PDB file of C-alpha atoms in Angstrom:
ATOM      1  CA  MET A   1      27.162  10.397 -22.372  1.00 46.00           C
ATOM      2  CA  LYS A   2      28.845   9.715 -18.782  1.00 42.00           C
ATOM      3  CA  GLN A   3      26.372  12.293 -17.498  1.00 43.00           C
ATOM      4  CA  ILE A   4      23.436  10.574 -19.525  1.00 41.00           C
ATOM      5  CA  TRP A   5      24.400   7.436 -18.279  1.00 38.00           C
ATOM      6  CA  ALA A   6      24.900   8.173 -14.665  1.00 36.00           C
ATOM      7  CA  VAL A   7      21.387  10.516 -14.613  1.00 34.00           C
ATOM      8  CA  LEU A   8      19.554   7.301 -15.910  1.00 34.00           C
ATOM      9  CA  LEU A   9      21.451   5.333 -12.332  1.00 34.00           C
ATOM     10  CA  ALA A  10      20.725   7.963 -10.249  1.00 37.00           C
ATOM     11  CA  LEU A  11      16.536   7.900 -11.852  1.00 36.00           C
ATOM     12  CA  VAL A  12      16.472   4.742 -11.335  1.00 39.00           C
ATOM     13  CA  LEU A  13      17.943   3.649  -7.862  1.00 38.00           C
ATOM     14  CA  LEU A  14      15.793   7.152  -6.344  1.00 39.00           C
ATOM     15  CA  ALA A  15      12.294   4.461  -7.802  1.00 41.00           C
ATOM     16  CA  GLY A  16      13.403   1.560  -6.580  1.00 45.00           C
ATOM     17  CA  CYS A  17      13.628   2.675  -3.001  1.00 52.00           C
ATOM     18  CA  SER A  18      10.574   5.068  -3.470  1.00 61.00           C
ATOM     19  CA  ALA A  19       7.293   4.343  -1.898  1.00 68.00           C
ATOM     20  CA  SER A  20       4.530   1.956  -4.337  1.00 68.00           C
ATOM     21  CA  ASN A  21       0.797   3.325  -3.415  1.00 67.00           C
ATOM     22  CA  MET A  22      -0.181  -1.448  -3.590  1.00 70.00           C
ATOM     23  CA  ALA A  23      -4.031  -1.316  -3.356  1.00 71.00           C
ATOM     24  CA  ARG A  24      -6.347   1.742  -3.447  1.00 68.00           C
ATOM     25  CA  LEU A  25     -10.999   0.599  -2.430  1.00 66.00           C
ATOM     26  CA  GLU A  26     -12.874   2.725  -4.756  1.00 65.00           C
ATOM     27  CA  SER A  27     -16.876   3.049  -4.531  1.00 66.00           C
ATOM     28  CA  GLN A  28     -18.700   4.321  -7.724  1.00 65.00           C
ATOM     29  CA  ASN A  29     -21.962   3.647  -8.429  1.00 67.00           C
ATOM     30  CA  GLY A  30     -22.571   1.878  -4.799  1.00 61.00           C
ATOM     31  CA  GLU A  31     -20.235  -0.761  -6.694  1.00 58.00           C
ATOM     32  CA  ILE A  32     -16.839  -1.254  -4.049  1.00 58.00           C
ATOM     33  CA  LYS A  33     -13.665  -2.262  -7.069  1.00 58.00           C
ATOM     34  CA  THR A  34      -9.947  -2.879  -5.665  1.00 58.00           C
ATOM     35  CA  VAL A  35      -7.478  -0.649  -7.616  1.00 57.00           C
ATOM     36  CA  VAL A  36      -3.993  -1.238  -8.274  1.00 59.00           C
ATOM     37  CA  HIS A  37      -1.305   1.474  -8.391  1.00 61.00           C
ATOM     38  CA  SER A  38       2.724   1.548  -8.261  1.00 68.00           C
ATOM     39  CA  ASN A  39       5.402   3.119  -8.497  1.00 74.00           C
ATOM     40  CA  ASN A  40       7.490   0.409  -7.535  1.00 85.00           C
ATOM     41  CA  LEU A  41       8.745  -1.930 -10.741  1.00 86.00           C
ATOM     42  CA  LEU A  42      10.434  -4.318  -8.299  1.00 90.00           C
ATOM     43  CA  LEU A  43       7.981  -4.679  -5.335  1.00 89.00           C
ATOM     44  CA  SER A  44       5.006  -4.470  -7.007  1.00 86.00           C
ATOM     45  CA  SER A  45       6.100  -7.486  -9.394  1.00 88.00           C
ATOM     46  CA  ARG A  46       6.924  -9.097  -6.316  1.00 92.00           C
ATOM     47  CA  LEU A  47       4.529  -8.206  -3.764  1.00 91.00           C
ATOM     48  CA  ALA A  48      -0.055  -8.591  -4.031  1.00 89.00           C
ATOM     49  CA  ILE A  49      -3.204  -7.837  -2.552  1.00 88.00           C
ATOM     50  CA  LYS A  50      -5.016 -10.783  -2.503  1.00 89.00           C
ATOM     51  CA  ASN A  51      -8.364  -9.954  -0.465  1.00 90.00           C
ATOM     52  CA  ILE A  52      -9.220  -7.252   0.992  1.00 90.00           C
ATOM     53  CA  ILE A  53     -12.144  -6.782   3.748  1.00 92.00           C
ATOM     54  CA  ILE A  54     -14.067  -3.606   4.769  1.00 93.00           C
ATOM     55  CA  SER A  55     -16.040  -3.602   8.853  1.00 95.00           C
ATOM     56  CA  GLN A  56     -16.785  -1.410  10.773  1.00 96.00           C
ATOM     57  CA  VAL A  57     -15.688  -1.032  14.707  1.00 97.00           C
ATOM     58  CA  GLY A  58     -18.252   0.899  16.243  1.00 98.00           C
ATOM     59  CA  ASP A  59     -19.022   4.320  13.510  1.00 97.00           C
ATOM     60  CA  LEU A  60     -14.339   3.283  12.543  1.00 97.00           C
ATOM     61  CA  MET A  61     -13.973   1.557   9.109  1.00 95.00           C
ATOM     62  CA  LYS A  62     -11.374  -1.210   9.797  1.00 96.00           C
ATOM     63  CA  ALA A  63      -9.395  -2.495   6.766  1.00 94.00           C
ATOM     64  CA  GLN A  64      -8.019  -6.299   6.444  1.00 95.00           C
ATOM     65  CA  ALA A  65      -5.783  -6.539   3.237  1.00 94.00           C
ATOM     66  CA  THR A  66      -3.870 -10.378   2.286  1.00 95.00           C
ATOM     67  CA  LEU A  67      -0.523  -9.572   0.671  1.00 94.00           C
ATOM     68  CA  GLU A  68       0.943 -12.445  -1.137  1.00 95.00           C
ATOM     69  CA  ASN A  69       5.000 -12.284  -2.102  1.00 96.00           C
ATOM     70  CA  ARG A  70       5.174 -13.940  -5.586  1.00 95.00           C
ATOM     71  CA  TRP A  71       8.999 -13.894  -5.409  1.00 96.00           C
ATOM     72  CA  LYS A  72      10.724 -16.784  -3.953  1.00 97.00           C
ATOM     73  CA  PHE A  73      12.824 -15.271  -1.626  1.00 97.00           C
ATOM     74  CA  ARG A  74      12.064 -13.322   1.188  1.00 97.00           C
ATOM     75  CA  LEU A  75      10.625  -9.735   1.047  1.00 95.00           C
ATOM     76  CA  ASP A  76      11.751  -6.766   4.132  1.00 94.00           C
ATOM     77  CA  PHE A  77       9.741  -4.154   3.407  1.00 92.00           C
ATOM     78  CA  GLN A  78       6.978  -1.223   5.197  1.00 91.00           C
ATOM     79  CA  TYR A  79       4.465  -0.156   4.087  1.00 91.00           C
ATOM     80  CA  GLN A  80       1.281   1.863   5.587  1.00 91.00           C
ATOM     81  CA  PHE A  81      -2.466   2.838   5.470  1.00 92.00           C
ATOM     82  CA  LYS A  82      -2.818   5.948   4.461  1.00 91.00           C
ATOM     83  CA  TRP A  83      -6.625   6.914   5.474  1.00 93.00           C
ATOM     84  CA  PHE A  84      -9.396   9.912   3.410  1.00 93.00           C
ATOM     85  CA  ASP A  85     -12.163  11.605   3.931  1.00 94.00           C
ATOM     86  CA  LYS A  86     -15.339  11.885   1.222  1.00 93.00           C
ATOM     87  CA  ASN A  87     -13.444  14.405  -0.252  1.00 95.00           C
ATOM     88  CA  GLY A  88     -10.361  12.984  -0.557  1.00 92.00           C
ATOM     89  CA  PHE A  89      -8.417  14.636   1.823  1.00 95.00           C
ATOM     90  CA  GLU A  90      -6.051  12.105   3.996  1.00 95.00           C
ATOM     91  CA  ILE A  91      -6.714  11.912   7.607  1.00 96.00           C
ATOM     92  CA  ALA A  92      -4.784  12.308  10.445  1.00 94.00           C
ATOM     93  CA  PRO A  93      -1.030  11.104   8.449  1.00 92.00           C
ATOM     94  CA  GLU A  94       0.429  11.418  11.575  1.00 91.00           C
ATOM     95  CA  ARG A  95      -0.767   8.723  13.202  1.00 90.00           C
ATOM     96  CA  SER A  96      -0.033   6.536  10.645  1.00 89.00           C
ATOM     97  CA  PRO A  97       3.371   5.301  10.622  1.00 93.00           C
ATOM     98  CA  TRP A  98       5.481   2.725   8.213  1.00 94.00           C
ATOM     99  CA  GLN A  99       5.034  -0.844  10.074  1.00 96.00           C
ATOM    100  CA  GLN A 100       8.192  -3.104   9.514  1.00 97.00           C
ATOM    101  CA  LEU A 101       7.080  -6.034   7.377  1.00 97.00           C
ATOM    102  CA  VAL A 102       8.991  -9.140   6.591  1.00 98.00           C
ATOM    103  CA  MET A 103       7.513 -12.275   4.617  1.00 98.00           C
ATOM    104  CA  PRO A 104       8.995 -15.228   3.807  1.00 98.00           C
ATOM    105  CA  GLY A 105       9.118 -16.460   0.085  1.00 98.00           C
ATOM    106  CA  ARG A 106       5.764 -17.143  -1.336  1.00 98.00           C
ATOM    107  CA  THR A 107       3.783 -16.077   1.593  1.00 98.00           C
ATOM    108  CA  GLN A 108       0.734 -14.324   2.704  1.00 98.00           C
ATOM    109  CA  ALA A 109       0.701 -11.958   5.919  1.00 98.00           C
ATOM    110  CA  ASN A 110      -2.938 -10.794   7.126  1.00 98.00           C
ATOM    111  CA  VAL A 111      -2.488  -6.839   7.814  1.00 96.00           C
ATOM    112  CA  GLN A 112      -4.952  -4.666   9.657  1.00 97.00           C
ATOM    113  CA  ALA A 113      -6.300  -1.119  10.370  1.00 96.00           C
ATOM    114  CA  LEU A 114      -8.501   1.364  11.960  1.00 97.00           C
ATOM    115  CA  ALA A 115      -8.767   4.830  10.738  1.00 96.00           C
ATOM    116  CA  PRO A 116      -8.031   7.504  12.625  1.00 97.00           C
ATOM    117  CA  ASN A 117     -11.796   9.023  13.283  1.00 96.00           C
ATOM    118  CA  SER A 118     -15.248   8.570  11.688  1.00 96.00           C
ATOM    119  CA  SER A 119     -14.541  10.806   8.725  1.00 96.00           C
ATOM    120  CA  ALA A 120     -12.907   7.879   6.999  1.00 94.00           C
ATOM    121  CA  MET A 121     -14.497   7.063   3.626  1.00 91.00           C
ATOM    122  CA  ARG A 122     -11.474   5.080   2.024  1.00 89.00           C
ATOM    123  CA  PHE A 123      -7.929   4.414   1.853  1.00 90.00           C
ATOM    124  CA  GLU A 124      -4.455   2.758  -0.067  1.00 89.00           C
ATOM    125  CA  ILE A 125      -2.327   0.801   1.613  1.00 90.00           C
ATOM    126  CA  TRP A 126       1.229   2.413   0.643  1.00 89.00           C
ATOM    127  CA  ALA A 127       4.295  -0.172   0.772  1.00 89.00           C
ATOM    128  CA  GLN A 128       8.277   1.203   0.604  1.00 88.00           C
ATOM    129  CA  GLU A 129      11.186  -1.480   0.426  1.00 86.00           C
TER     130      GLU A 129
END
């Protein structure tokens, strides 16, 4: 019985440290929608994506997302933009480092990123504690 509890505790701790795919922008039939997923329930319950804006800078896609700390306390986490081509392959993952962000309780912050090259068709925002 103690072994089962130890395994469950280890799984909970690992889930708390894992990265979360917080927002993904998908386009179907010309309609763009935001899809929010997470595998870190604690972080996803405290962090929300309020708005996503996309623009072009030359031939590169630029993205901005408004993140909201829904928790009343300070939230300290890292985020990362991941860019994908039309076939779903990740583009230049080594050029998308994790960025630290500290948000006071119940505040919003804008995060931005520029696609690494012109083949980027969509992006995902990942977050981890």
